[in-house]
Coordinates of C-alpha atoms in Angstrom, one line a residue:
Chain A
X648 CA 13.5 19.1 23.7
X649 CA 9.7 18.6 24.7
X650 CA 8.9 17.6 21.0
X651 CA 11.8 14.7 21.4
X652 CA 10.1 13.9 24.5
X653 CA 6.4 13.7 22.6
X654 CA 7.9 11.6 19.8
X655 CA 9.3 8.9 22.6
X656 CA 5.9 8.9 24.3
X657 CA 3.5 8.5 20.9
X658 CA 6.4 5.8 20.1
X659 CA 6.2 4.1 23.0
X660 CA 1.9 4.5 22.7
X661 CA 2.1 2.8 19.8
X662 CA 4.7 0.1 20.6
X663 CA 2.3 -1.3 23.1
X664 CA -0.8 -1.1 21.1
X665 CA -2.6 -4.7 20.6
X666 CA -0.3 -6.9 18.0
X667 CA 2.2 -3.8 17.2
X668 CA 5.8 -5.7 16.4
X669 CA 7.4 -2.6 15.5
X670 CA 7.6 1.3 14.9
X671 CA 10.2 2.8 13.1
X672 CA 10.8 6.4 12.3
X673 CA 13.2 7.2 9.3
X674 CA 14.4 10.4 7.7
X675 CA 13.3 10.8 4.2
X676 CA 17.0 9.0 3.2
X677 CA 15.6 6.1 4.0
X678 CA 17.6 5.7 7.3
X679 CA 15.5 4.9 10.4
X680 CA 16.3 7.6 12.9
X681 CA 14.0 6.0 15.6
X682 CA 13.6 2.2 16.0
X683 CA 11.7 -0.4 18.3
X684 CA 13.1 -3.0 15.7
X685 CA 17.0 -4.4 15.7
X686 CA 18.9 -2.0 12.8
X687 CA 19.3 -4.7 10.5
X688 CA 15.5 -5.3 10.3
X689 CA 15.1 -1.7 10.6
X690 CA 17.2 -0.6 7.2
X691 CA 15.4 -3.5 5.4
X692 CA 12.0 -2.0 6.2
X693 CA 12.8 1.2 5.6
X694 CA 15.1 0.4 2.6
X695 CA 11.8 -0.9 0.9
X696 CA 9.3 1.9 2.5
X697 CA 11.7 4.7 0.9
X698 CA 11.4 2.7 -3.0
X699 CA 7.4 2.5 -2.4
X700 CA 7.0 6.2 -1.6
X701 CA 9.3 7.2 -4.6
X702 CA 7.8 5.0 -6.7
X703 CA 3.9 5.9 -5.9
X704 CA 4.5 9.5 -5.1
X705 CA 5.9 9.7 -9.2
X706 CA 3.2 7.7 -10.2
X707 CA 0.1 9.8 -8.3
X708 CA 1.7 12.5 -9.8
X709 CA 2.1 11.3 -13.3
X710 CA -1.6 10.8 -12.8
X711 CA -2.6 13.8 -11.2
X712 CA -0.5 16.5 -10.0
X713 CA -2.7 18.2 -7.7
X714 CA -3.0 14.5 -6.0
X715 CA -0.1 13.4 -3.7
X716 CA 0.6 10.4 -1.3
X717 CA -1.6 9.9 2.3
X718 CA -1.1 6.4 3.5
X719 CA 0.5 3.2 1.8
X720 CA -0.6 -0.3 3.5
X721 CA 1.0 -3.4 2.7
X722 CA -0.7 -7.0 3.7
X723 CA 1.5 -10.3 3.5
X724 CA 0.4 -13.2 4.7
X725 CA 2.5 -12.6 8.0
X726 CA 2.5 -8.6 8.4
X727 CA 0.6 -5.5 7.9
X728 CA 2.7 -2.8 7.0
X729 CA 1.9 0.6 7.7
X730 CA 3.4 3.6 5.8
X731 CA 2.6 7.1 6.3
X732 CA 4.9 9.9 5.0
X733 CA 4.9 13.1 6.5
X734 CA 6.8 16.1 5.2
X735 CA 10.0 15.3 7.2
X736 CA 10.0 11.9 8.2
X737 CA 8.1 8.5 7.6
X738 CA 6.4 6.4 9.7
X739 CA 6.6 3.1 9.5
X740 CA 4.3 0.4 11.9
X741 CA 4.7 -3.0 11.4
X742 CA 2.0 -5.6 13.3
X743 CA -0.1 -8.3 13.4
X744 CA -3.4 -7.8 12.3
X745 CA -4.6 -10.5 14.0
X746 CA -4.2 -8.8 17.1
X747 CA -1.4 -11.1 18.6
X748 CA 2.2 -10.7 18.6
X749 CA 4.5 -13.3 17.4
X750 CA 8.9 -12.4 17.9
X751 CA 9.4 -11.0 13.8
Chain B
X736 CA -17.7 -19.4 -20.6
X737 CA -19.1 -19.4 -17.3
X738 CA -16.4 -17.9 -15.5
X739 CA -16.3 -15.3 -17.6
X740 CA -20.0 -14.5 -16.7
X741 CA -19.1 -14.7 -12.9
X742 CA -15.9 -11.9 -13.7
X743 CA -18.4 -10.0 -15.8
X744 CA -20.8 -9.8 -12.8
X745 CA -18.3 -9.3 -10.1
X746 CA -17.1 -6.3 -12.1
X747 CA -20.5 -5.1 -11.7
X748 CA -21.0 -5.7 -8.5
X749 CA -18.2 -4.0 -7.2
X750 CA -18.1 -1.3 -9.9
X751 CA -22.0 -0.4 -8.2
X752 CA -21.0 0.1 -4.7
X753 CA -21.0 3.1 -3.2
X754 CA -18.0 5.2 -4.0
X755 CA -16.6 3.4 -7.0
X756 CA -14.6 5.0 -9.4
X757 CA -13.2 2.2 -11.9
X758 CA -12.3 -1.2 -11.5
X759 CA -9.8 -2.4 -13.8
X760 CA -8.6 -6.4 -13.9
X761 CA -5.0 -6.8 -15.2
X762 CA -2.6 -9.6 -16.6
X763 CA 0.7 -9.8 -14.3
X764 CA 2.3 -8.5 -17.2
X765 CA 0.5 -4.8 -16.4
X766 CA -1.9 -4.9 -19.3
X767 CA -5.4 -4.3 -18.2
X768 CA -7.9 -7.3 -19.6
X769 CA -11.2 -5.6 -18.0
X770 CA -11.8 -2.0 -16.8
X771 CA -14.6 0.0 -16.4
X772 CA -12.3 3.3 -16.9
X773 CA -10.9 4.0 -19.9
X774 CA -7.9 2.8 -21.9
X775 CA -5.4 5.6 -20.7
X776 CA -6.7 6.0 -17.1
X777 CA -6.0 2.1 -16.9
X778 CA -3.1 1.7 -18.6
X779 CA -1.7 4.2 -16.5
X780 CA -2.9 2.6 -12.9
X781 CA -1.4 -0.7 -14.2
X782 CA 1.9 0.5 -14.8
X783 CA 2.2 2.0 -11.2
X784 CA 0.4 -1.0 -9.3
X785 CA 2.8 -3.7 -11.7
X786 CA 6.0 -1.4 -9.8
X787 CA 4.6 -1.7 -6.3
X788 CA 3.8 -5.1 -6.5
X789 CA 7.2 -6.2 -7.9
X790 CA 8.9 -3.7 -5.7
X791 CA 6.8 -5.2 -2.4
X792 CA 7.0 -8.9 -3.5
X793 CA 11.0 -9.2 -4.0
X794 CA 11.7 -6.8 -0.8
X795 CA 8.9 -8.6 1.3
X796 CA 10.4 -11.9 0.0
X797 CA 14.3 -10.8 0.9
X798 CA 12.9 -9.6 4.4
X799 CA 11.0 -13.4 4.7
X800 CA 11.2 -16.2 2.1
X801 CA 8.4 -17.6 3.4
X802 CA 6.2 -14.4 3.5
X803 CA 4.2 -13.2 0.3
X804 CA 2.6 -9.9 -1.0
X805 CA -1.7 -9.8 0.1
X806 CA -2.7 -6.6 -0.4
X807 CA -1.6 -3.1 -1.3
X808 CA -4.0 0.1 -0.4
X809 CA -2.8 3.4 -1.5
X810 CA -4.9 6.6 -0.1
X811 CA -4.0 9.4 -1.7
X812 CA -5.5 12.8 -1.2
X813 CA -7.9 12.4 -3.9
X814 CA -8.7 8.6 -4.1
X815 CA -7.9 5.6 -2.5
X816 CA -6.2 2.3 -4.2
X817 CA -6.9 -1.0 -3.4
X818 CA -4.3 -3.4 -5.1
X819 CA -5.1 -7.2 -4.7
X820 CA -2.4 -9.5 -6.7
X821 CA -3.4 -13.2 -7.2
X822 CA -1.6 -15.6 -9.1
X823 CA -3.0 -15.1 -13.2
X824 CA -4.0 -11.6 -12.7
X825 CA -4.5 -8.1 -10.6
X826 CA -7.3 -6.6 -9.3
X827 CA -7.2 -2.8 -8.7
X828 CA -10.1 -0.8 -7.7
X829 CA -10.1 2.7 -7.4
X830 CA -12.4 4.4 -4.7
X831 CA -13.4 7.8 -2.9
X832 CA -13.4 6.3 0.2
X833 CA -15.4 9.2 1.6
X834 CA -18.3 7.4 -0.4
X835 CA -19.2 10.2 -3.2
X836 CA -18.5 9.1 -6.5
X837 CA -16.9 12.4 -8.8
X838 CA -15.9 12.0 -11.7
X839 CA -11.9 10.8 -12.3

């Protein structure tokens, strides 16, 4: 029960960290299990987290075996995307780099 | 003719800094035009960063229409990948980000 009770608190740490929009935390399905974001925009992140991690874990490999995936970060012109897959879950942080925080 | 001077000396510029592995310049078709790593290493980094950047531009697109892919970094255990797409071609530039430069 305590570890439930440290995930809420680093969630909610990070939630209110300067120009964070969203956290998610999803099962390695690809289905968010933890969520500051409405489900719909949840799945979509994760749904295209899940295909990045496949994708460049099999190619890290290809390239190196003893190599494996740390940390995936994605810049668009709106977001930052931040991906980091642990061994059980991924975490997902979505925010603005430019420090403010704009409704997604 | 010039511009191809200014690529040429870029390349070098970057390719000096501290860290460095390989910097390889690719069509958006995944075939590397300029790399200072050789033909197989590049091939194969183009082939994964052409995935991501397809996979990240149609889901970041579906998520926003009006959003668009950046930047894509990829730290792995070993090295770290920095991915920038523009519109004719892709930059990818592979790094130890803890500064040393062994070999790939």
């Amino acid at each position: 029960m305590a570890s439930m009770l440290v995930v809420e608190e680093t969630l909610k740490q990070i939630q209110t960290s300067d120009g964070v929009i969203g956290v998610i935390v999803a099962n390695f399905d690809g289905i968010p299990i933890k969520s500051t974001l409405d489900n719909f925009t949840s799945v979509q992140y994760c749904g295209l987290v899940q295909q990045l991690i496949d994708k460049s874990k099999i190619a890290i490999k290809k390239n190196d075996p003893s190599d494996d995936l740390m940390f995936l970060r994605l810049r668009t012109k709106k977001h930052e995307i931040l991906i980091v897959p642990e061994k059980q879950y991924v975490m997902i942080i979505v925010h603005n780099p430019t420090g403010s925080r704009p409704p997604l």
